[in-house]
Tab-separated table of N, CA and C in Angstrom:
chain	number	residue	atom	x	y	z
A	1	MET	N	20.426	-102.663	-16.174
A	1	MET	CA	19.008	-102.416	-16.183
A	1	MET	C	18.577	-102.074	-17.614
A	2	SER	N	17.534	-102.712	-18.084
A	2	SER	CA	17.120	-102.500	-19.465
A	2	SER	C	16.199	-101.282	-19.573
A	3	LYS	N	16.265	-100.638	-20.701
A	3	LYS	CA	15.460	-99.446	-20.938
A	3	LYS	C	14.041	-99.858	-21.324
A	4	THR	N	13.119	-98.999	-20.980
A	4	THR	CA	11.749	-99.242	-21.414
A	4	THR	C	11.642	-98.929	-22.903
A	5	ALA	N	10.611	-99.468	-23.522
A	5	ALA	CA	10.387	-99.209	-24.943
A	5	ALA	C	10.217	-97.715	-25.195
A	6	ALA	N	9.483	-97.034	-24.337
A	6	ALA	CA	9.249	-95.603	-24.509
A	6	ALA	C	10.550	-94.808	-24.441
A	7	ALA	N	11.430	-95.173	-23.501
A	7	ALA	CA	12.713	-94.479	-23.374
A	7	ALA	C	13.574	-94.722	-24.601
A	8	TYR	N	13.572	-95.955	-25.089
A	8	TYR	CA	14.365	-96.303	-26.269
A	8	TYR	C	13.873	-95.526	-27.490
A	9	ILE	N	12.559	-95.445	-27.647
A	9	ILE	CA	11.990	-94.695	-28.773
A	9	ILE	C	12.320	-93.211	-28.637
A	10	LYS	N	12.213	-92.671	-27.433
A	10	LYS	CA	12.527	-91.265	-27.199
A	10	LYS	C	13.980	-90.964	-27.567
A	11	GLU	N	14.896	-91.836	-27.183
A	11	GLU	CA	16.311	-91.669	-27.540
A	11	GLU	C	16.511	-91.744	-29.046
A	12	THR	N	15.769	-92.632	-29.701
A	12	THR	CA	15.889	-92.789	-31.153
A	12	THR	C	15.416	-91.531	-31.872
A	13	VAL	N	14.317	-90.949	-31.421
A	13	VAL	CA	13.826	-89.695	-32.009
A	13	VAL	C	14.844	-88.583	-31.791
A	14	ALA	N	15.422	-88.515	-30.599
A	14	ALA	CA	16.442	-87.499	-30.306
A	14	ALA	C	17.666	-87.675	-31.206
A	15	LEU	N	18.045	-88.929	-31.456
A	15	LEU	CA	19.170	-89.206	-32.350
A	15	LEU	C	18.866	-88.736	-33.767
A	16	ARG	N	17.648	-89.015	-34.240
A	16	ARG	CA	17.253	-88.556	-35.573
A	16	ARG	C	17.318	-87.042	-35.660
A	17	ASP	N	16.806	-86.341	-34.628
A	17	ASP	CA	16.855	-84.879	-34.614
A	17	ASP	C	18.300	-84.374	-34.629
A	18	LYS	N	19.169	-85.067	-33.905
A	18	LYS	CA	20.584	-84.681	-33.866
A	18	LYS	C	21.224	-84.850	-35.247
A	19	ILE	N	20.916	-85.957	-35.909
A	19	ILE	CA	21.458	-86.208	-37.254
A	19	ILE	C	20.937	-85.161	-38.230
A	20	GLU	N	19.633	-84.894	-38.198
A	20	GLU	CA	19.058	-83.892	-39.103
A	20	GLU	C	19.635	-82.505	-38.808
A	21	GLY	N	19.867	-82.209	-37.530
A	21	GLY	CA	20.503	-80.946	-37.170
A	21	GLY	C	21.903	-80.835	-37.738
A	22	ALA	N	22.606	-81.975	-37.769
A	22	ALA	CA	23.958	-81.987	-38.345
A	22	ALA	C	23.917	-81.685	-39.839
A	23	PHE	N	22.864	-82.117	-40.531
A	23	PHE	CA	22.734	-81.785	-41.954
A	23	PHE	C	22.550	-80.281	-42.149
A	24	ILE	N	21.809	-79.626	-41.257
A	24	ILE	CA	21.639	-78.168	-41.342
A	24	ILE	C	22.992	-77.494	-41.129
A	25	ILE	N	23.753	-77.979	-40.158
A	25	ILE	CA	25.086	-77.428	-39.891
A	25	ILE	C	26.013	-77.674	-41.074
A	26	LEU	N	25.912	-78.848	-41.702
A	26	LEU	CA	26.711	-79.108	-42.914
A	26	LEU	C	26.373	-78.095	-44.001
A	27	GLY	N	25.092	-77.803	-44.173
A	27	GLY	CA	24.693	-76.796	-45.160
A	27	GLY	C	25.326	-75.451	-44.864
A	28	GLU	N	25.359	-75.080	-43.582
A	28	GLU	CA	25.991	-73.828	-43.159
A	28	GLU	C	27.492	-73.859	-43.472
A	29	ARG	N	28.126	-74.967	-43.167
A	29	ARG	CA	29.570	-75.078	-43.401
A	29	ARG	C	29.903	-75.080	-44.891
A	30	PHE	N	29.134	-75.822	-45.698
A	30	PHE	CA	29.363	-75.820	-47.141
A	30	PHE	C	29.195	-74.408	-47.691
A	31	HIS	N	28.204	-73.690	-47.199
A	31	HIS	CA	27.980	-72.300	-47.616
A	31	HIS	C	29.219	-71.456	-47.320
A	32	LYS	N	29.730	-71.531	-46.106
A	32	LYS	CA	30.899	-70.734	-45.704
A	32	LYS	C	32.143	-71.143	-46.506
A	33	ILE	N	32.350	-72.446	-46.655
A	33	ILE	CA	33.521	-72.938	-47.390
A	33	ILE	C	33.487	-72.458	-48.830
A	34	LEU	N	32.312	-72.495	-49.454
A	34	LEU	CA	32.191	-72.049	-50.844
A	34	LEU	C	32.296	-70.529	-50.946
A	35	GLU	N	31.508	-69.813	-50.144
A	35	GLU	CA	31.465	-68.350	-50.237
A	35	GLU	C	32.804	-67.703	-49.871
A	36	ASP	N	33.482	-68.244	-48.860
A	36	ASP	CA	34.750	-67.657	-48.410
A	36	ASP	C	35.963	-68.286	-49.090
A	37	GLY	N	35.728	-69.245	-49.973
A	37	GLY	CA	36.834	-69.893	-50.686
A	37	GLY	C	37.774	-70.663	-49.769
A	38	LEU	N	37.257	-71.205	-48.688
A	38	LEU	CA	38.105	-71.902	-47.712
A	38	LEU	C	38.731	-73.181	-48.257
A	39	TRP	N	38.193	-73.691	-49.351
A	39	TRP	CA	38.742	-74.903	-49.958
A	39	TRP	C	40.071	-74.620	-50.665
A	40	LYS	N	40.299	-73.364	-51.016
A	40	LYS	CA	41.505	-72.990	-51.766
A	40	LYS	C	42.754	-73.230	-50.924
A	41	GLY	N	43.791	-73.727	-51.556
A	41	GLY	CA	45.035	-74.009	-50.863
A	41	GLY	C	45.108	-75.443	-50.356
A	42	THR	N	43.958	-76.078	-50.188
A	42	THR	CA	43.918	-77.473	-49.749
A	42	THR	C	43.437	-78.376	-50.869
A	43	PHE	N	42.515	-77.862	-51.689
A	43	PHE	CA	41.953	-78.634	-52.799
A	43	PHE	C	42.082	-77.830	-54.082
A	44	GLU	N	42.103	-78.521	-55.194
A	44	GLU	CA	42.180	-77.850	-56.495
A	44	GLU	C	40.885	-77.111	-56.819
A	45	SER	N	39.770	-77.626	-56.307
A	45	SER	CA	38.469	-77.024	-56.595
A	45	SER	C	37.490	-77.366	-55.479
A	46	TYR	N	36.381	-76.656	-55.481
A	46	TYR	CA	35.314	-76.957	-54.524
A	46	TYR	C	34.758	-78.361	-54.793
A	47	ALA	N	34.667	-78.721	-56.073
A	47	ALA	CA	34.183	-80.060	-56.443
A	47	ALA	C	35.107	-81.142	-55.882
A	48	GLU	N	36.413	-80.890	-55.898
A	48	GLU	CA	37.354	-81.857	-55.329
A	48	GLU	C	37.147	-81.979	-53.811
A	49	PHE	N	36.908	-80.850	-53.164
A	49	PHE	CA	36.607	-80.870	-51.734
A	49	PHE	C	35.379	-81.741	-51.458
A	50	LEU	N	34.313	-81.552	-52.250
A	50	LEU	CA	33.098	-82.344	-52.053
A	50	LEU	C	33.343	-83.824	-52.321
A	51	ALA	N	34.182	-84.116	-53.315
A	51	ALA	CA	34.517	-85.515	-53.591
A	51	ALA	C	35.232	-86.135	-52.393
A	52	GLU	N	36.111	-85.385	-51.774
A	52	GLU	CA	36.797	-85.855	-50.567
A	52	GLU	C	35.796	-86.092	-49.437
A	53	MET	N	34.758	-85.262	-49.378
A	53	MET	CA	33.711	-85.400	-48.369
A	53	MET	C	32.750	-86.544	-48.706
A	54	ARG	N	32.842	-87.041	-49.924
A	54	ARG	CA	31.946	-88.081	-50.446
A	54	ARG	C	30.484	-87.633	-50.419
A	55	ILE	N	30.298	-86.409	-50.897
A	55	ILE	CA	28.946	-85.868	-51.031
A	55	ILE	C	28.831	-85.255	-52.421
A	56	SER	N	27.708	-85.472	-53.063
A	56	SER	CA	27.537	-84.958	-54.422
A	56	SER	C	27.351	-83.448	-54.398
A	57	GLU	N	27.692	-82.825	-55.513
A	57	GLU	CA	27.489	-81.381	-55.623
A	57	GLU	C	26.005	-81.051	-55.486
A	58	ALA	N	25.140	-81.924	-55.997
A	58	ALA	CA	23.691	-81.693	-55.900
A	58	ALA	C	23.236	-81.689	-54.445
A	59	ASN	N	23.671	-82.658	-53.663
A	59	ASN	CA	23.256	-82.701	-52.256
A	59	ASN	C	23.852	-81.553	-51.450
A	60	ALA	N	25.095	-81.199	-51.724
A	60	ALA	CA	25.705	-80.049	-51.039
A	60	ALA	C	24.916	-78.784	-51.365
A	61	SER	N	24.525	-78.635	-52.618
A	61	SER	CA	23.748	-77.474	-53.035
A	61	SER	C	22.394	-77.437	-52.330
A	62	LYS	N	21.746	-78.587	-52.206
A	62	LYS	CA	20.451	-78.649	-51.519
A	62	LYS	C	20.602	-78.277	-50.048
A	63	LEU	N	21.633	-78.795	-49.393
A	63	LEU	CA	21.862	-78.466	-47.984
A	63	LEU	C	22.119	-76.970	-47.814
A	64	MET	N	22.921	-76.388	-48.702
A	64	MET	CA	23.179	-74.945	-48.635
A	64	MET	C	21.901	-74.147	-48.881
A	65	THR	N	21.087	-74.602	-49.815
A	65	THR	CA	19.835	-73.913	-50.115
A	65	THR	C	18.916	-73.914	-48.904
A	66	VAL	N	18.826	-75.043	-48.210
A	66	VAL	CA	18.007	-75.121	-47.000
A	66	VAL	C	18.545	-74.145	-45.950
A	67	TYR	N	19.847	-74.154	-45.745
A	67	TYR	CA	20.454	-73.249	-44.761
A	67	TYR	C	20.181	-71.786	-45.129
A	68	ARG	N	20.498	-71.415	-46.367
A	68	ARG	CA	20.327	-70.018	-46.792
A	68	ARG	C	18.862	-69.577	-46.697
A	69	THR	N	17.974	-70.429	-47.169
A	69	THR	CA	16.561	-70.069	-47.241
A	69	THR	C	15.944	-69.908	-45.855
A	70	TYR	N	16.120	-70.911	-45.015
A	70	TYR	CA	15.417	-70.895	-43.733
A	70	TYR	C	16.169	-70.135	-42.633
A	71	VAL	N	17.486	-70.276	-42.595
A	71	VAL	CA	18.251	-69.634	-41.512
A	71	VAL	C	18.614	-68.205	-41.883
A	72	VAL	N	19.282	-68.023	-43.014
A	72	VAL	CA	19.764	-66.689	-43.392
A	72	VAL	C	18.605	-65.764	-43.771
A	73	GLU	N	17.724	-66.222	-44.664
A	73	GLU	CA	16.661	-65.345	-45.162
A	73	GLU	C	15.482	-65.211	-44.205
A	74	HIS	N	15.153	-66.297	-43.472
A	74	HIS	CA	13.937	-66.273	-42.653
A	74	HIS	C	14.189	-66.399	-41.154
A	75	GLY	N	15.428	-66.600	-40.737
A	75	GLY	CA	15.774	-66.599	-39.321
A	75	GLY	C	15.200	-67.743	-38.490
A	76	VAL	N	14.947	-68.886	-39.103
A	76	VAL	CA	14.413	-70.034	-38.366
A	76	VAL	C	15.564	-70.725	-37.638
A	77	SER	N	15.311	-71.178	-36.418
A	77	SER	CA	16.362	-71.805	-35.615
A	77	SER	C	16.729	-73.194	-36.139
A	78	HIS	N	17.977	-73.567	-35.890
A	78	HIS	CA	18.455	-74.897	-36.272
A	78	HIS	C	17.591	-75.984	-35.643
A	79	GLU	N	17.167	-75.786	-34.403
A	79	GLU	CA	16.397	-76.801	-33.678
A	79	GLU	C	15.075	-77.100	-34.373
A	80	LYS	N	14.374	-76.060	-34.797
A	80	LYS	CA	13.102	-76.266	-35.500
A	80	LYS	C	13.330	-76.960	-36.836
A	81	LEU	N	14.391	-76.604	-37.503
A	81	LEU	CA	14.692	-77.207	-38.796
A	81	LEU	C	15.057	-78.677	-38.644
A	82	ALA	N	15.769	-79.003	-37.581
A	82	ALA	CA	16.189	-80.387	-37.354
A	82	ALA	C	14.980	-81.306	-37.205
A	83	ARG	N	13.934	-80.832	-36.545
A	83	ARG	CA	12.742	-81.652	-36.354
A	83	ARG	C	12.054	-81.952	-37.684
A	84	ALA	N	12.144	-81.021	-38.628
A	84	ALA	CA	11.493	-81.202	-39.928
A	84	ALA	C	12.293	-82.121	-40.841
A	85	GLY	N	13.605	-82.011	-40.798
A	85	GLY	CA	14.461	-82.786	-41.708
A	85	GLY	C	14.763	-82.000	-42.965
A	86	TRP	N	16.018	-82.071	-43.380
A	86	TRP	CA	16.453	-81.211	-44.482
A	86	TRP	C	15.746	-81.529	-45.797
A	87	SER	N	15.449	-82.792	-46.087
A	87	SER	CA	14.837	-83.113	-47.383
A	87	SER	C	13.394	-82.605	-47.452
A	88	ASN	N	12.653	-82.682	-46.339
A	88	ASN	CA	11.306	-82.108	-46.316
A	88	ASN	C	11.374	-80.595	-46.482
A	89	LEU	N	12.327	-79.967	-45.805
A	89	LEU	CA	12.479	-78.516	-45.908
A	89	LEU	C	12.812	-78.093	-47.329
A	90	TYR	N	13.693	-78.836	-47.981
A	90	TYR	CA	14.064	-78.511	-49.357
A	90	TYR	C	12.836	-78.622	-50.270
A	91	THR	N	12.074	-79.696	-50.090
A	91	THR	CA	10.888	-79.914	-50.908
A	91	THR	C	9.858	-78.809	-50.701
A	92	ALA	N	9.781	-78.269	-49.475
A	92	ALA	CA	8.771	-77.263	-49.131
A	92	ALA	C	9.138	-75.838	-49.537
A	93	ILE	N	10.328	-75.597	-50.025
A	93	ILE	CA	10.757	-74.234	-50.359
A	93	ILE	C	9.772	-73.508	-51.281
A	94	PRO	N	9.205	-74.145	-52.296
A	94	PRO	CA	8.259	-73.408	-53.150
A	94	PRO	C	7.002	-72.917	-52.419
A	95	LEU	N	6.736	-73.436	-51.224
A	95	LEU	CA	5.572	-72.997	-50.450
A	95	LEU	C	5.845	-71.716	-49.667
A	96	LEU	N	7.116	-71.312	-49.598
A	96	LEU	CA	7.486	-70.129	-48.810
A	96	LEU	C	6.997	-68.842	-49.458
A	97	LYS	N	6.501	-67.973	-48.591
A	97	LYS	CA	6.193	-66.590	-48.968
A	97	LYS	C	7.046	-65.728	-48.059
A	98	GLU	N	6.830	-64.437	-48.105
A	98	GLU	CA	7.679	-63.528	-47.338
A	98	GLU	C	7.649	-63.781	-45.829
A	99	LYS	N	6.473	-64.053	-45.270
A	99	LYS	CA	6.374	-64.125	-43.814
A	99	LYS	C	5.762	-65.424	-43.296
A	100	ASN	N	5.856	-66.512	-44.019
A	100	ASN	CA	5.231	-67.746	-43.548
A	100	ASN	C	6.216	-68.879	-43.300
A	101	ALA	N	7.464	-68.552	-43.032
A	101	ALA	CA	8.489	-69.587	-42.862
A	101	ALA	C	8.155	-70.538	-41.718
A	102	GLU	N	7.686	-70.011	-40.602
A	102	GLU	CA	7.345	-70.865	-39.455
A	102	GLU	C	6.249	-71.860	-39.831
A	103	GLU	N	5.250	-71.389	-40.576
A	103	GLU	CA	4.149	-72.253	-41.019
A	103	GLU	C	4.668	-73.360	-41.942
A	104	VAL	N	5.551	-73.002	-42.859
A	104	VAL	CA	6.110	-73.990	-43.784
A	104	VAL	C	6.956	-75.008	-43.023
A	105	VAL	N	7.725	-74.558	-42.037
A	105	VAL	CA	8.533	-75.479	-41.231
A	105	VAL	C	7.618	-76.428	-40.461
A	106	GLN	N	6.499	-75.929	-39.955
A	106	GLN	CA	5.546	-76.801	-39.265
A	106	GLN	C	4.992	-77.853	-40.207
A	107	LYS	N	4.667	-77.468	-41.440
A	107	LYS	CA	4.190	-78.439	-42.432
A	107	LYS	C	5.271	-79.474	-42.735
A	108	ALA	N	6.495	-78.988	-42.899
A	108	ALA	CA	7.604	-79.896	-43.206
A	108	ALA	C	7.851	-80.872	-42.062
A	109	THR	N	7.537	-80.454	-40.849
A	109	THR	CA	7.693	-81.315	-39.682
A	109	THR	C	6.566	-82.341	-39.598
A	110	ALA	N	5.355	-81.919	-39.920
A	110	ALA	CA	4.178	-82.770	-39.728
A	110	ALA	C	3.889	-83.711	-40.898
A	111	LEU	N	4.234	-83.295	-42.110
A	111	LEU	CA	3.853	-84.066	-43.295
A	111	LEU	C	4.989	-84.937	-43.824
A	112	ARG	N	4.588	-85.945	-44.580
A	112	ARG	CA	5.575	-86.753	-45.303
A	112	ARG	C	6.025	-85.962	-46.533
A	113	ARG	N	7.198	-86.287	-47.034
A	113	ARG	CA	7.722	-85.556	-48.192
A	113	ARG	C	6.787	-85.672	-49.394
A	114	ALA	N	6.167	-86.838	-49.583
A	114	ALA	CA	5.236	-87.017	-50.709
A	114	ALA	C	4.047	-86.072	-50.589
A	115	ASP	N	3.560	-85.862	-49.359
A	115	ASP	CA	2.442	-84.939	-49.144
A	115	ASP	C	2.861	-83.497	-49.417
A	116	ILE	N	4.079	-83.157	-49.042
A	116	ILE	CA	4.604	-81.812	-49.320
A	116	ILE	C	4.720	-81.613	-50.827
A	117	SER	N	5.225	-82.624	-51.523
A	117	SER	CA	5.342	-82.551	-52.987
A	117	SER	C	3.978	-82.345	-53.631
A	118	ASP	N	2.967	-83.041	-53.124
A	118	ASP	CA	1.609	-82.861	-53.655
A	118	ASP	C	1.134	-81.426	-53.450
A	119	GLU	N	1.396	-80.864	-52.274
A	119	GLU	CA	0.979	-79.487	-51.985
A	119	GLU	C	1.707	-78.494	-52.891
A	120	VAL	N	2.988	-78.721	-53.122
A	120	VAL	CA	3.764	-77.859	-54.027
A	120	VAL	C	3.175	-77.948	-55.433
A	121	ARG	N	2.884	-79.169	-55.871
A	121	ARG	CA	2.313	-79.377	-57.202
A	121	ARG	C	0.970	-78.657	-57.332
A	122	GLU	N	0.127	-78.740	-56.297
A	122	GLU	CA	-1.172	-78.060	-56.324
A	122	GLU	C	-1.004	-76.549	-56.393
A	123	LYS	N	0.022	-76.023	-55.726
A	123	LYS	CA	0.283	-74.580	-55.765
A	123	LYS	C	0.760	-74.163	-57.157
A	124	GLN	N	1.620	-74.978	-57.753
A	124	GLN	CA	2.189	-74.621	-59.053
A	124	GLN	C	1.207	-74.835	-60.200
A	125	TYR	N	0.293	-75.800	-60.052
A	125	TYR	CA	-0.661	-76.117	-61.112
A	125	TYR	C	-2.077	-76.173	-60.539
A	126	PRO	N	-2.633	-75.027	-60.153
A	126	PRO	CA	-3.990	-75.042	-59.578
A	126	PRO	C	-5.015	-75.499	-60.620
A	127	GLU	N	-6.045	-76.160	-60.137
A	127	GLU	CA	-7.132	-76.637	-60.990
A	127	GLU	C	-6.614	-77.489	-62.143
A	128	HIS	N	-5.637	-78.296	-61.873
A	128	HIS	CA	-5.028	-79.153	-62.884
A	128	HIS	C	-5.448	-80.595	-62.634
A	129	GLU	N	-5.834	-81.292	-63.687
A	129	GLU	CA	-6.159	-82.706	-63.575
A	129	GLU	C	-5.031	-83.496	-64.234
A	130	CYS	N	-4.435	-84.374	-63.472
A	130	CYS	CA	-3.310	-85.148	-63.997
A	130	CYS	C	-3.769	-86.114	-65.074
A	131	LYS	N	-3.038	-86.117	-66.167
A	131	LYS	CA	-3.280	-87.031	-67.278
A	131	LYS	C	-1.928	-87.523	-67.753
A	132	GLY	N	-1.928	-88.584	-68.454
A	132	GLY	CA	-0.672	-89.075	-69.011
A	132	GLY	C	-0.792	-90.547	-69.365
A	133	GLU	N	0.239	-91.027	-70.005
A	133	GLU	CA	0.206	-92.420	-70.428
A	133	GLU	C	0.504	-93.357	-69.262
A	134	ILE	N	-0.022	-94.556	-69.352
A	134	ILE	CA	0.286	-95.589	-68.375
A	134	ILE	C	1.620	-96.199	-68.784
A	135	VAL	N	2.543	-96.243	-67.872
A	135	VAL	CA	3.881	-96.749	-68.160
A	135	VAL	C	4.084	-98.038	-67.373
A	136	ARG	N	4.604	-99.040	-68.040
A	136	ARG	CA	4.863	-100.312	-67.376
A	136	ARG	C	6.365	-100.588	-67.395
A	137	TYR	N	6.817	-101.244	-66.336
A	137	TYR	CA	8.229	-101.574	-66.202
A	137	TYR	C	8.392	-103.060	-65.921
A	138	ARG	N	9.496	-103.575	-66.411
A	138	ARG	CA	9.920	-104.917	-66.032
A	138	ARG	C	11.054	-104.711	-65.048
A	139	ILE	N	10.996	-105.431	-63.931
A	139	ILE	CA	12.041	-105.309	-62.917
A	139	ILE	C	12.771	-106.643	-62.832
A	140	CYS	N	14.084	-106.594	-63.052
A	140	CYS	CA	14.905	-107.802	-63.020
A	140	CYS	C	14.879	-108.411	-61.615
A	141	ASP	N	14.594	-109.709	-61.534
A	141	ASP	CA	14.558	-110.409	-60.246
A	141	ASP	C	15.942	-110.508	-59.610
A	142	THR	N	16.990	-110.470	-60.419
A	142	THR	CA	18.344	-110.641	-59.904
A	142	THR	C	18.947	-109.328	-59.421
A	143	CYS	N	18.966	-108.319	-60.308
A	143	CYS	CA	19.678	-107.080	-59.959
A	143	CYS	C	18.760	-105.902	-59.658
A	144	GLY	N	17.479	-106.020	-59.951
A	144	GLY	CA	16.551	-104.935	-59.660
A	144	GLY	C	16.472	-103.849	-60.711
A	145	LYS	N	17.193	-104.029	-61.835
A	145	LYS	CA	17.167	-103.015	-62.886
A	145	LYS	C	15.751	-102.896	-63.442
A	146	ARG	N	15.337	-101.647	-63.682
A	146	ARG	CA	14.007	-101.384	-64.256
A	146	ARG	C	14.156	-101.037	-65.726
A	147	GLU	N	13.316	-101.667	-66.539
A	147	GLU	CA	13.289	-101.364	-67.966
A	147	GLU	C	11.864	-101.047	-68.369
A	148	ARG	N	11.704	-99.985	-69.122
A	148	ARG	CA	10.383	-99.636	-69.604
A	148	ARG	C	9.978	-100.612	-70.699
A	149	VAL	N	8.758	-101.113	-70.638
A	149	VAL	CA	8.280	-102.065	-71.661
A	149	VAL	C	7.063	-101.518	-72.352
């Protein structure tokens, strides 16, 4: 029996939430592994452990920052964070104040990352009018490399 389109979409959204939830759990695990030195005895360094995991130190740091900021410092549940997605949550960190974590998580859930970035920029540079030079690029038709011209 074939699934309806609505059921298929519902399952797909649930899968996305599960994957995003796993990123929050990875942030928690990276935090514990680093803080408790659990990598010692198995790897020469934490960086070697991350290389084995095939994750960059920058991304591991971002995942840990999301975990520490929202779960440890503000007590937000993994489930709410999963709906928002770790990259939106990371981008929204500058919007956090002492008691508005739930509001920021709601924004991270509802908005696109570009919109969150705009809001962060407006907070950091109020009454600012963007100016700058017009930059043009040539994009290679074969490999996609961008060169400033």
